[in-house]
């Protein structure tokens, strides 16, 4: 890690500031030299003396800059310091003239007056009591942040950490953190357990050891949420906790009992095993089970179509010039009759045709139907396939985002959706918290159709909703199994089914839509992938190298991983050229014309889009959105990106850490998407990624052409490896338990 440098000086001028994040660019007078400084520096004012820690960087446009990690400053105490602070305009309602009058009147008592004595302040001519109260309230807020920053920086916390803690814990943050620094890793502050441990060690009075043990156990459970587990068997939790905390398993067990008693953890006994949940995750899975059982017990009311649905479906077949297979007909009937359906099936089995039939029947019954999918790309694909508008699930639930980037949904039990039927596609991507929120928002009697492919990769978030619902065996399910004749002509389809069945796909064909090129060395495979994308496929088939072709990789790492391939492909497809602007931000070189992907949800980014003759606009660019870097505006510090659905957004340079190149992306990032052409290197795949569902997911992303480049043996091993990444969850057990409870009720 690079050694941090210390810098001291006086703030001369604030040149840029984002109030929401505290990101600031300023000029610092340091030993007679004017230095450009950037970083999270909320409420810094000209004339302030700063002690900064950070690193020197070279910005391609602005030159040498000092990137701040920590900022230390003293609270203004003397009348002169307070006058300088107030004159900066940091307090709404106080300018230089008013600041002079206040300090002349109250002198050394100025801070005490502004903190809570509005009546004394109102004694000054020109300040009403209402204005005095407003000034005092603003001062307390601003001064509170400065006090928290100064108090927490003593423990080695970065300026950005201090800002997040103040937003979450308010003016009492210093006292709360001093009494228990492990609050920092339990409040969605982006501060991990190890970091909280370091902060605790910097305190003169370290907290009691039980607080550390309890926080460490919760940390291990939270860490496992990122691995997909909603719970962990108790016997599996003891050893890693003991190892992390350097404690005995007996001490860990005692702490678990305390956490359960405090309801910070929930214990659930299944047979002879005890499972431990973070309590909010337990409630979410329980909520799902209760909602679904209620929907089964109280099906929706009959519609005006009457009881003879078979006759209605036959007439619909005539109208649409289509013939449904019996499984498809059963799915359409079930969606209408029972009001709850899981529809599954692999490629070529008629899921889309069935889905369109269900939608047509709902519309015939005058039901108000809402369509949704987990991601923007999946929702767009759903809309393209059905001809009906579709939203992301978040948009359907009218999401707003809290300061800690947690979703809050306007639609819920108290404000349900205005829909009488909801259809969700790509359910395999939906995690437990989102599915629980969706069910909360369904009005009484609303029909629900869940569509997905259980052989796909599981969701990025916690849980495995689709697989758990199928495993529980309690819900009406139709699994489409027949591959239609027209789909059988596609080697993509037949090879996808071969992979699901554990067989090696057909790699010998040379004249169909699935090709294999043998390359045993990762570097040679990467070279071939780049050649295919840059030259061979565009020349032979006319495919556009960025609009039509997508490289999918099992991993980010290695010669054939996304990181190295993106470097190769940027050089091949978008080389430097006169007049083409580029900028290095962090470790990435961005160039106008680059294919890029958003890798973190950014709910505040504004976008605009031309929609016919009108202009549409909104906020939010989300993880997995792919686009083209159209323009770099160095003077404004802006990257202008046009995303695939024609949304145009401007990202400030300080948000560019949320972007990466997308000539090559991981298979996990491709879920819910479909591309005309997919090229995938399959060589030296890491053992923890060399499994069937990853290969299957990649193959089913291709619409017209799929090319595997790599080792036959590697492909064979992946197809045969049915091992899924095991996910511990309670949903299937809770569903079965609900069924048993209902049976007992009689």
XYZ file of C-alpha atoms in Angstrom:
746
model
C 0.000 0.000 0.000
C 1.265 3.472 -0.903
C 2.633 5.483 2.031
C 0.379 8.423 2.893
C 1.816 11.956 2.803
C 0.957 14.775 5.199
C 0.130 18.278 3.992
C -0.651 21.435 6.022
C -1.956 24.734 4.773
C -4.661 27.389 4.584
C -7.707 27.048 2.316
C -7.585 29.789 -0.321
C -10.583 28.933 -2.498
C -13.241 26.247 -2.969
C -13.320 25.510 -6.719
C -15.900 22.674 -6.735
C -18.205 21.022 -4.215
C -20.963 18.383 -4.303
C -23.146 18.991 -1.263
C -24.687 15.487 -1.276
C -21.394 13.572 -1.097
C -19.083 16.234 0.337
C -16.685 15.782 -2.602
C -14.653 18.996 -2.854
C -11.859 20.462 -4.942
C -9.982 23.372 -3.355
C -6.790 25.413 -3.533
C -4.564 25.118 -0.465
C -1.810 27.597 0.344
C 1.022 25.410 1.561
C 4.443 26.925 2.366
C 3.936 29.651 -0.223
C 2.768 27.214 -2.908
C -0.812 26.876 -4.142
C -1.779 23.176 -4.200
C -4.869 21.590 -5.795
C -6.581 19.297 -3.277
C -9.524 16.933 -3.873
C -11.490 14.524 -1.717
C -14.436 14.224 0.665
C -14.147 17.515 2.558
C -17.583 18.639 3.755
C -18.006 22.163 5.164
C -14.451 23.288 4.564
C -14.343 27.077 4.304
C -11.773 29.553 2.909
C -9.293 30.713 5.529
C -9.429 27.420 7.426
C -6.185 25.759 8.443
C -6.063 22.057 7.517
C -3.846 19.108 8.243
C -4.347 16.561 5.456
C -3.226 12.992 4.883
C -3.344 11.404 1.461
C -1.416 10.798 -1.759
C -0.165 12.793 -4.713
C -1.804 11.985 -8.047
C -1.502 13.343 -11.567
C -4.762 14.278 -13.285
C -4.523 14.312 -17.108
C -6.482 17.560 -17.314
C -5.804 19.368 -14.050
C -2.264 18.197 -13.411
C -0.770 17.424 -10.002
C -3.340 17.051 -7.225
C -3.381 15.909 -3.613
C -6.016 13.189 -3.011
C -7.217 13.420 0.588
C -7.858 10.381 2.777
C -8.069 12.176 6.160
C -8.596 15.783 7.108
C -7.979 17.242 10.563
C -9.024 20.711 11.659
C -9.641 22.487 14.909
C -13.002 23.807 16.069
C -13.177 27.612 16.038
C -12.952 28.778 19.636
C -11.697 32.367 19.758
C -13.869 35.270 18.641
C -11.608 35.770 15.614
C -11.876 32.126 14.534
C -15.650 32.162 14.973
C -15.890 35.370 12.925
C -13.880 33.797 10.095
C -16.087 30.670 10.224
C -19.388 32.588 10.168
C -18.196 35.044 7.488
C -17.604 32.157 5.075
C -21.358 31.845 4.479
C -21.495 28.277 5.807
C -24.561 29.127 7.959
C -27.679 30.026 5.995
C -28.833 33.539 6.925
C -25.424 34.824 8.081
C -23.180 36.825 5.769
C -19.962 38.762 6.584
C -21.787 41.858 7.895
C -24.156 39.867 10.103
C -21.261 37.695 11.319
C -19.373 40.839 12.409
C -22.391 42.143 14.334
C -22.994 38.798 16.095
C -19.371 38.357 17.188
C -19.103 41.992 18.335
C -22.237 41.470 20.459
C -21.473 38.086 22.016
C -17.696 37.707 21.751
C -16.458 34.450 23.253
C -20.084 33.415 23.989
C -21.012 33.403 20.283
C -20.890 29.626 19.904
C -23.049 29.062 23.016
C -25.626 31.586 21.762
C -25.801 30.064 18.298
C -26.068 26.525 19.688
C -29.288 27.162 21.595
C -30.141 30.695 22.653
C -32.254 32.125 19.812
C -33.929 34.699 22.087
C -30.582 36.359 22.830
C -29.756 36.309 19.122
C -33.149 37.885 18.310
C -32.201 40.869 20.466
C -29.972 42.024 17.600
C -31.608 44.562 15.306
C -32.847 43.001 12.048
C -33.140 39.435 13.413
C -36.647 38.234 14.219
C -37.203 35.348 16.615
C -38.203 33.087 13.712
C -35.007 33.979 11.829
C -32.941 33.521 14.991
C -34.402 30.048 15.513
C -33.637 29.153 11.887
C -30.040 30.403 12.240
C -29.539 28.457 15.486
C -30.967 25.281 13.938
C -28.669 25.600 10.927
C -25.680 26.316 13.124
C -26.346 23.254 15.270
C -26.530 21.049 12.175
C -23.357 22.442 10.624
C -21.430 22.636 13.887
C -22.597 19.142 14.830
C -20.981 17.710 11.700
C -17.712 19.538 12.402
C -17.685 18.290 15.994
C -18.369 14.722 14.856
C -15.678 14.924 12.170
C -13.097 16.201 14.629
C -14.123 13.713 17.324
C -14.012 10.658 15.054
C -10.900 11.627 13.106
C -8.961 11.195 16.362
C -9.600 7.470 16.056
C -8.057 7.364 12.576
C -11.364 7.436 10.709
C -11.306 8.855 7.199
C -13.245 11.976 6.331
C -15.643 9.977 4.134
C -16.296 7.538 7.010
C -16.977 10.415 9.405
C -19.481 11.926 6.989
C -21.369 8.640 6.617
C -21.447 8.082 10.374
C -22.791 11.577 11.024
C -25.550 11.068 8.444
C -26.599 7.836 10.156
C -26.043 8.564 13.860
C -26.297 12.356 14.035
C -24.775 14.612 16.682
C -24.393 11.799 19.230
C -22.138 9.846 16.877
C -18.898 10.432 18.802
C -20.358 9.262 22.140
C -22.053 6.260 20.518
C -18.899 5.172 18.688
C -16.747 5.648 21.790
C -19.081 3.433 23.810
C -19.286 0.776 21.076
C -17.197 1.219 17.904
C -18.703 -2.004 16.523
C -21.892 -0.063 15.811
C -19.945 1.079 12.750
C -20.145 -2.313 11.059
C -23.807 -2.937 11.887
C -25.494 0.151 10.454
C -25.024 -0.133 6.678
C -22.202 2.398 6.795
C -19.876 0.566 4.433
C -17.472 -0.020 7.322
C -16.455 -3.636 7.759
C -15.729 -5.522 10.956
C -11.967 -5.455 10.438
C -12.067 -1.666 9.974
C -14.206 -1.257 13.103
C -11.647 -3.425 14.915
C -8.861 -1.051 13.853
C -10.849 1.982 14.997
C -11.577 0.305 18.343
C -7.867 -0.406 18.834
C -7.085 3.314 18.339
C -9.322 4.312 21.264
C -7.824 5.081 24.670
C -10.549 2.971 26.323
C -11.291 -0.068 24.125
C -14.852 -1.452 24.408
C -15.795 -4.536 26.421
C -14.770 -7.803 24.733
C -18.338 -9.242 24.500
C -19.308 -6.361 22.187
C -16.513 -7.374 19.825
C -17.493 -11.064 19.903
C -21.156 -10.290 19.183
C -20.257 -7.924 16.338
C -17.905 -10.526 14.851
C -20.644 -13.174 14.770
C -23.061 -10.777 13.038
C -20.256 -9.885 10.624
C -19.790 -13.537 9.630
C -23.534 -13.906 8.993
C -23.615 -10.672 6.973
C -20.578 -11.811 4.992
C -22.415 -15.013 4.152
C -25.380 -13.035 2.814
C -22.994 -11.996 0.024
C -22.352 -15.703 -0.587
C -26.117 -16.197 -0.972
C -26.893 -17.732 2.446
C -29.868 -16.407 4.400
C -28.876 -18.528 7.401
C -26.058 -20.760 8.657
C -26.231 -23.996 10.686
C -24.984 -23.254 14.180
C -22.277 -25.917 14.043
C -20.954 -24.326 10.816
C -20.843 -20.879 12.432
C -18.811 -21.644 15.555
C -15.426 -22.441 14.055
C -15.044 -19.506 11.612
C -16.220 -17.099 14.315
C -13.805 -18.523 16.844
C -10.965 -18.285 14.335
C -11.789 -14.708 13.315
C -12.189 -13.507 16.890
C -9.388 -15.599 18.442
C -11.890 -16.902 20.970
C -13.041 -20.326 22.103
C -16.162 -21.918 20.618
C -17.692 -21.807 24.107
C -17.351 -18.012 24.175
C -18.853 -17.833 20.678
C -21.807 -19.977 21.829
C -22.412 -17.697 24.810
C -22.408 -14.653 22.527
C -24.856 -16.366 20.148
C -27.245 -16.966 23.057
C -27.011 -13.261 23.974
C -27.673 -12.184 20.376
C -30.714 -14.482 20.157
C -32.014 -13.156 23.477
C -31.566 -9.587 22.163
C -33.396 -10.635 18.946
C -30.470 -9.521 16.822
C -30.305 -13.139 15.633
C -33.128 -15.654 15.211
C -32.686 -19.377 15.794
C -34.745 -21.979 13.920
C -34.731 -25.690 14.672
C -35.054 -27.997 11.647
C -34.808 -31.633 12.656
C -31.663 -32.042 14.722
C -29.999 -28.878 13.349
C -30.286 -25.306 14.539
C -30.040 -22.540 11.934
C -29.149 -18.951 12.748
C -30.508 -15.971 10.810
C -29.986 -12.257 10.959
C -33.445 -11.385 12.236
C -34.519 -9.235 9.289
C -33.655 -12.026 6.855
C -35.669 -14.524 8.917
C -38.670 -12.178 8.821
C -38.335 -11.762 5.049
C -38.397 -15.514 4.353
C -41.247 -16.038 6.809
C -43.144 -13.218 5.124
C -42.766 -14.859 1.702
C -44.062 -18.198 3.000
C -47.060 -16.582 4.716
C -48.039 -14.546 1.647
C -47.857 -17.503 -0.736
C -49.838 -19.805 1.524
C -52.480 -17.100 1.905
C -52.711 -16.774 -1.879
C -53.233 -20.532 -2.186
C -55.861 -20.608 0.506
C -57.796 -17.621 -0.834
C -57.616 -17.747 -4.670
C -58.822 -14.735 -6.673
C -62.461 -14.367 -7.683
C -63.651 -15.808 -10.983
C -63.617 -13.461 -13.966
C -66.280 -12.693 -16.545
C -64.815 -15.404 -18.815
C -66.650 -17.979 -16.734
C -65.769 -21.587 -15.998
C -65.225 -22.891 -19.540
C -61.672 -21.676 -19.948
C -60.797 -24.469 -22.374
C -63.267 -23.075 -24.912
C -61.874 -19.573 -24.404
C -58.315 -20.857 -24.939
C -59.385 -22.666 -28.139
C -60.935 -19.470 -29.502
C -57.767 -17.608 -28.544
C -55.685 -20.144 -30.494
C -57.806 -19.462 -33.569
C -57.461 -15.706 -33.134
C -53.683 -15.910 -32.694
C -53.182 -18.705 -35.285
C -51.344 -20.792 -32.733
C -51.634 -24.266 -31.209
C -50.736 -24.726 -27.544
C -49.289 -28.000 -26.288
C -51.068 -29.533 -23.298
C -48.458 -28.264 -20.817
C -48.825 -24.743 -22.188
C -52.611 -24.982 -21.992
C -52.347 -26.231 -18.407
C -50.153 -23.252 -17.500
C -52.641 -20.773 -18.995
C -55.560 -22.424 -17.153
C -53.671 -22.511 -13.842
C -52.701 -18.836 -14.032
C -56.365 -17.920 -14.409
C -58.034 -20.536 -12.194
C -55.688 -20.631 -9.222
C -54.182 -17.182 -9.538
C -50.680 -18.392 -8.670
C -48.292 -20.111 -11.068
C -44.610 -20.909 -11.418
C -43.743 -21.372 -15.094
C -40.325 -22.885 -15.819
C -38.520 -24.401 -18.763
C -35.332 -24.199 -20.768
C -34.744 -22.550 -24.150
C -37.023 -23.609 -27.023
C -39.727 -25.035 -24.739
C -42.261 -22.298 -25.446
C -42.060 -20.177 -22.288
C -42.492 -16.950 -24.259
C -45.448 -18.323 -26.251
C -47.099 -19.499 -23.020
C -46.417 -16.193 -21.314
C -48.004 -14.314 -24.205
C -51.026 -16.644 -23.968
C -51.421 -15.937 -20.255
C -51.131 -12.206 -20.911
C -53.729 -12.373 -23.704
C -56.149 -14.288 -21.443
C -55.683 -11.790 -18.607
C -56.425 -8.966 -21.025
C -59.550 -10.767 -22.300
C -60.718 -10.929 -18.698
C -60.200 -7.150 -18.357
C -57.531 -7.630 -15.713
C -55.106 -4.787 -15.127
C -51.738 -6.479 -15.727
C -48.269 -5.322 -14.611
C -45.135 -6.929 -16.097
C -41.748 -6.696 -14.384
C -38.264 -8.221 -14.263
C -35.278 -7.803 -11.920
C -33.097 -5.622 -14.202
C -33.620 -2.949 -16.826
C -32.196 -5.145 -19.586
C -34.430 -8.074 -18.568
C -37.477 -5.792 -18.442
C -36.712 -4.432 -21.920
C -36.335 -7.974 -23.259
C -39.640 -8.968 -21.632
C -41.346 -5.997 -23.260
C -39.840 -6.809 -26.667
C -41.006 -10.443 -26.445
C -44.553 -9.770 -25.216
C -45.278 -6.450 -26.903
C -46.458 -5.084 -23.541
C -44.690 -2.499 -21.347
C -42.520 -3.946 -18.570
C -40.669 -2.302 -15.682
C -37.973 -3.330 -13.276
C -39.405 -4.686 -10.025
C -37.887 -1.705 -8.219
C -39.672 0.730 -10.526
C -42.919 -1.244 -10.213
C -42.713 -0.834 -6.437
C -41.875 2.879 -6.847
C -38.529 2.708 -5.134
C -36.883 5.610 -3.362
C -33.403 5.348 -1.910
C -32.369 6.170 1.604
C -29.087 7.892 2.420
C -27.366 4.560 3.066
C -28.420 3.380 -0.426
C -31.048 1.024 0.938
C -34.295 0.799 -1.047
C -37.556 2.074 0.390
C -40.660 1.143 -1.569
C -43.681 3.420 -1.876
C -45.788 0.380 -2.760
C -46.458 -2.047 0.054
C -49.182 -3.409 2.316
C -50.550 0.086 3.038
C -50.261 1.253 -0.557
C -50.640 -1.832 -2.764
C -50.131 -1.974 -6.504
C -53.039 -0.964 -8.704
C -52.997 -4.281 -10.537
C -55.194 -7.360 -10.646
C -52.432 -9.530 -12.162
C -48.633 -9.333 -11.940
C -46.207 -11.297 -14.138
C -42.545 -11.522 -13.093
C -39.892 -12.793 -15.519
C -36.345 -14.020 -14.720
C -37.318 -15.075 -11.202
C -33.999 -16.929 -10.872
C -32.374 -13.491 -10.429
C -34.698 -12.304 -7.630
C -33.350 -12.401 -4.077
C -35.269 -12.826 -0.813
C -35.630 -9.169 0.308
C -36.908 -8.025 -3.096
C -39.381 -10.906 -3.428
C -40.687 -10.250 0.081
C -41.234 -6.571 -0.791
C -43.032 -7.541 -4.014
C -45.459 -9.838 -2.187
C -46.162 -7.109 0.380
C -47.326 -4.857 -2.458
C -49.790 -7.293 -4.063
C -53.430 -6.345 -3.457
C -55.849 -8.958 -2.143
C -56.988 -11.246 -4.953
C -54.168 -10.287 -7.315
C -52.974 -13.064 -9.639
C -49.226 -13.761 -9.694
C -47.275 -15.531 -12.438
C -43.600 -16.283 -11.789
C -41.469 -17.183 -14.813
C -37.909 -18.424 -14.678
C -35.310 -21.063 -15.445
C -34.067 -22.870 -12.344
C -30.961 -24.089 -14.199
C -29.643 -20.526 -14.486
C -27.229 -19.010 -12.009
C -28.807 -17.997 -8.678
C -29.309 -14.320 -7.780
C -26.457 -12.071 -6.754
C -28.276 -11.290 -3.504
C -29.179 -13.615 -0.648
C -31.421 -16.621 -1.100
C -32.449 -18.813 -3.989
C -36.139 -17.990 -4.349
C -37.039 -19.894 -7.528
C -35.218 -23.080 -6.558
C -36.620 -22.949 -3.013
C -40.193 -22.532 -4.290
C -39.741 -25.525 -6.593
C -38.048 -27.618 -3.908
C -40.847 -26.951 -1.429
C -43.319 -28.541 -3.861
C -46.272 -26.591 -2.497
C -47.082 -24.170 -5.322
C -48.819 -24.750 -8.673
C -45.973 -25.343 -11.136
C -45.757 -26.103 -14.840
C -42.365 -27.135 -16.169
C -42.257 -26.986 -19.952
C -40.102 -29.850 -21.184
C -40.860 -30.376 -24.861
C -38.385 -28.637 -27.172
C -40.308 -27.431 -30.218
C -39.304 -28.596 -33.687
C -38.291 -25.138 -34.893
C -36.063 -24.718 -31.830
C -34.454 -28.116 -32.449
C -32.824 -26.592 -35.536
C -30.734 -24.397 -33.233
C -27.567 -25.959 -31.846
C -27.606 -23.275 -29.158
C -30.884 -24.751 -27.884
C -29.931 -28.417 -28.182
C -26.504 -27.838 -26.623
C -28.077 -25.898 -23.745
C -30.309 -28.903 -22.992
C -27.319 -31.237 -23.294
C -25.457 -29.178 -20.692
C -28.445 -29.268 -18.311
C -28.495 -33.049 -18.661
C -24.785 -33.237 -17.844
C -23.631 -34.103 -21.362
C -20.817 -32.447 -23.276
C -22.295 -30.149 -25.944
C -21.763 -30.906 -29.617
C -18.464 -29.199 -30.441
C -17.971 -30.610 -33.942
C -20.424 -28.510 -35.974
C -19.008 -25.908 -38.374
C -22.075 -24.703 -40.242
C -24.645 -23.939 -37.537
C -25.143 -21.377 -34.757
C -22.751 -22.970 -32.226
C -18.994 -23.207 -32.828
C -16.019 -24.403 -30.812
C -12.410 -23.315 -31.372
C -9.803 -25.366 -29.510
C -7.206 -23.281 -27.660
C -5.445 -24.910 -24.713
C -3.459 -21.894 -23.436
C -5.310 -18.950 -21.806
C -3.200 -16.347 -23.647
C -3.889 -18.003 -27.013
C -7.617 -18.243 -26.192
C -7.673 -14.546 -25.301
C -5.920 -13.672 -28.557
C -8.477 -15.684 -30.549
C -11.409 -14.084 -28.717
C -10.054 -10.630 -29.539
C -9.544 -11.588 -33.214
C -13.101 -12.942 -33.464
C -14.572 -9.790 -32.015
C -12.406 -7.258 -33.835
C -12.091 -8.826 -37.293
C -13.307 -12.326 -38.095
C -16.983 -12.093 -37.081
C -17.545 -8.573 -38.472
C -15.912 -9.588 -41.770
C -17.623 -12.988 -42.137
C -21.120 -12.122 -40.854
C -21.289 -8.340 -40.715
C -21.761 -8.267 -36.943
C -20.877 -5.004 -35.214
C -18.010 -5.652 -32.748
C -19.619 -3.774 -29.838
C -23.348 -3.548 -30.634
C -23.802 -7.218 -31.627
C -20.959 -9.159 -30.022
C -20.577 -9.688 -26.275
C -17.615 -11.469 -24.676
C -18.631 -13.431 -21.561
C -15.975 -14.740 -19.164
C -16.258 -17.048 -16.163
C -13.986 -14.742 -14.161
C -12.398 -11.306 -14.006
C -8.945 -12.787 -13.430
C -6.320 -14.348 -15.667
C -5.264 -13.929 -19.286
C -8.756 -14.863 -20.461
C -10.565 -12.893 -17.737
C -12.507 -9.686 -18.245
C -9.765 -7.361 -16.959
C -7.091 -8.407 -19.491
C -9.563 -8.935 -22.341
C -10.989 -5.453 -21.892
C -7.478 -4.019 -22.230
C -6.933 -6.031 -25.430
C -10.285 -5.144 -26.909
C -10.068 -1.443 -26.088
C -6.722 -1.330 -27.925
C -8.155 -3.275 -30.884
C -11.619 -1.729 -31.184
C -11.113 1.785 -29.834
C -7.451 2.810 -30.159
C -6.143 6.268 -29.335
C -6.579 8.777 -32.151
C -6.124 12.517 -32.705
C -9.158 14.395 -31.420
C -10.423 11.436 -29.393
C -10.381 12.494 -25.742
C -9.315 10.131 -22.984
C -8.906 10.358 -19.240
C -7.365 8.121 -16.574
C -9.522 7.852 -13.470
C -8.144 5.597 -10.762
C -6.541 2.704 -12.625
C -8.777 2.846 -15.686
C -8.177 4.652 -18.954
C -11.475 5.821 -20.426
C -11.611 6.860 -24.066
C -14.434 8.336 -26.105
C -16.104 5.448 -27.932
C -15.508 2.903 -25.157
C -18.135 0.272 -24.358
C -18.754 0.589 -20.617
C -20.889 -0.896 -17.852
C -22.269 0.629 -14.671
C -21.146 -1.646 -11.815
C -22.919 -0.008 -8.885
C -26.449 1.314 -8.474
C -26.461 5.115 -8.665
C -29.939 6.285 -7.784
C -29.280 10.022 -8.095
C -27.886 10.177 -11.639
C -30.130 12.143 -13.968
C -30.805 10.795 -17.463
C -32.738 11.958 -20.475
C -34.065 10.125 -23.520
C -35.830 11.163 -26.691
C -39.148 9.314 -26.900
C -40.698 10.077 -30.280
C -41.055 13.826 -30.460
C -40.874 14.232 -26.684
C -38.056 14.020 -24.181
C -38.304 11.574 -21.306
C -36.200 11.982 -18.160
C -35.634 10.335 -14.815
C -33.056 9.318 -12.246
C -31.087 6.145 -11.634
C -28.457 4.185 -13.549
C -28.111 0.642 -12.259
C -25.607 -2.148 -11.813
C -25.273 -4.023 -15.121
C -26.449 -1.209 -17.430
C -24.256 -1.186 -20.558
C -23.589 1.841 -22.755
C -21.167 3.836 -24.877
C -18.925 6.625 -23.629
C -19.893 9.337 -26.098
C -17.958 12.315 -24.830
C -15.426 13.363 -22.205
C -15.762 16.973 -21.018
C -12.511 17.659 -19.127
C -13.301 21.255 -18.193
C -16.541 20.144 -16.507
C -15.174 16.880 -15.131
C -17.968 14.966 -16.887
C -18.303 11.653 -18.749
C -21.319 11.601 -21.086
C -22.618 8.044 -21.522
C -25.459 6.755 -23.707
C -26.838 3.533 -22.294
C -28.369 0.731 -24.381
C -31.956 1.885 -23.937
C -30.940 5.322 -25.271
C -30.757 6.970 -21.853
C -28.136 9.722 -21.868
C -26.447 10.390 -18.521
C -23.598 12.589 -17.361
C -21.323 11.129 -14.704
C -18.892 13.374 -12.814
C -15.313 12.128 -12.738
C -15.664 11.298 -9.026
C -18.446 8.803 -9.918
C -16.370 7.087 -12.624
C -15.284 4.432 -10.124
C -18.785 3.041 -10.770
C -17.864 2.313 -14.400
C -15.748 -0.348 -16.024
C -15.141 -1.432 -19.593
C -17.716 -3.848 -21.007
C -16.181 -5.299 -24.157
C -15.938 -8.373 -21.901
C -18.128 -8.972 -18.828
C -18.539 -11.887 -16.433
C -21.325 -14.431 -16.956
C -22.823 -13.357 -13.631
C -23.139 -9.765 -14.901
C -24.923 -10.999 -18.055
C -27.901 -12.542 -16.257
C -31.219 -11.371 -17.629
C -29.620 -10.178 -20.865
C -29.534 -11.576 -24.370
C -27.044 -10.746 -27.138
C -26.996 -11.544 -30.866
C -23.517 -13.092 -30.550
C -21.711 -14.444 -27.490
C -18.053 -15.458 -27.441
C -16.780 -17.200 -24.312
C -13.255 -18.271 -23.361
C -13.428 -21.599 -21.494
C -9.912 -22.515 -20.418
C -8.214 -22.794 -17.018
C -11.486 -21.903 -15.285
C -11.117 -21.678 -11.506
C -12.587 -24.674 -9.690
C -15.154 -22.593 -7.803
C -16.561 -21.357 -11.134
C -16.254 -24.524 -13.241
C -19.832 -25.743 -12.847
C -22.767 -26.531 -15.076
C -25.115 -23.634 -14.356
C -22.461 -21.058 -15.253
C -21.804 -22.683 -18.641
C -25.546 -23.090 -19.259
C -26.269 -19.452 -18.368
C -23.592 -18.247 -20.792
C -24.858 -20.398 -23.664
C -28.457 -19.267 -23.181
C -27.425 -15.588 -23.435
C -26.764 -16.040 -27.202
C -29.608 -15.391 -29.607
C -27.993 -15.993 -33.046
C -24.462 -17.309 -32.559
C -22.476 -18.900 -29.711
C -18.726 -19.517 -29.891
C -16.710 -21.310 -27.199
C -12.936 -20.853 -27.294
C -10.849 -23.096 -25.108
C -10.421 -26.677 -23.922
C -12.734 -29.616 -24.697
C -11.785 -31.178 -21.384
C -12.669 -27.989 -19.489
C -16.094 -27.841 -21.184
C -16.725 -31.518 -20.452
C -15.863 -31.070 -16.769
C -18.109 -28.041 -16.438
C -21.048 -29.795 -18.095
C -20.643 -32.821 -15.815
C -20.229 -30.760 -12.643
C -23.761 -30.508 -11.244
C -22.477 -29.009 -8.015
C -24.274 -25.813 -7.304
C -22.939 -23.260 -4.937
C -24.877 -24.534 -1.921
C -27.059 -21.881 -0.338
C -28.488 -22.243 3.128
C -31.994 -20.798 3.358
C -35.212 -21.360 5.270
C -37.834 -20.592 2.635
C -38.568 -24.148 1.452
C -38.840 -25.364 5.071
C -41.106 -22.455 6.010
C -43.417 -23.207 3.073
C -43.674 -26.870 4.042
C -44.195 -25.882 7.672
C -47.014 -23.520 6.672
C -48.655 -26.394 4.770
C -48.411 -28.654 7.813
C -49.904 -25.923 10.008
C -52.844 -25.486 7.646
C -53.438 -29.240 7.551
C -53.424 -29.315 11.332
C -56.030 -26.544 11.400
C -58.240 -28.848 9.369
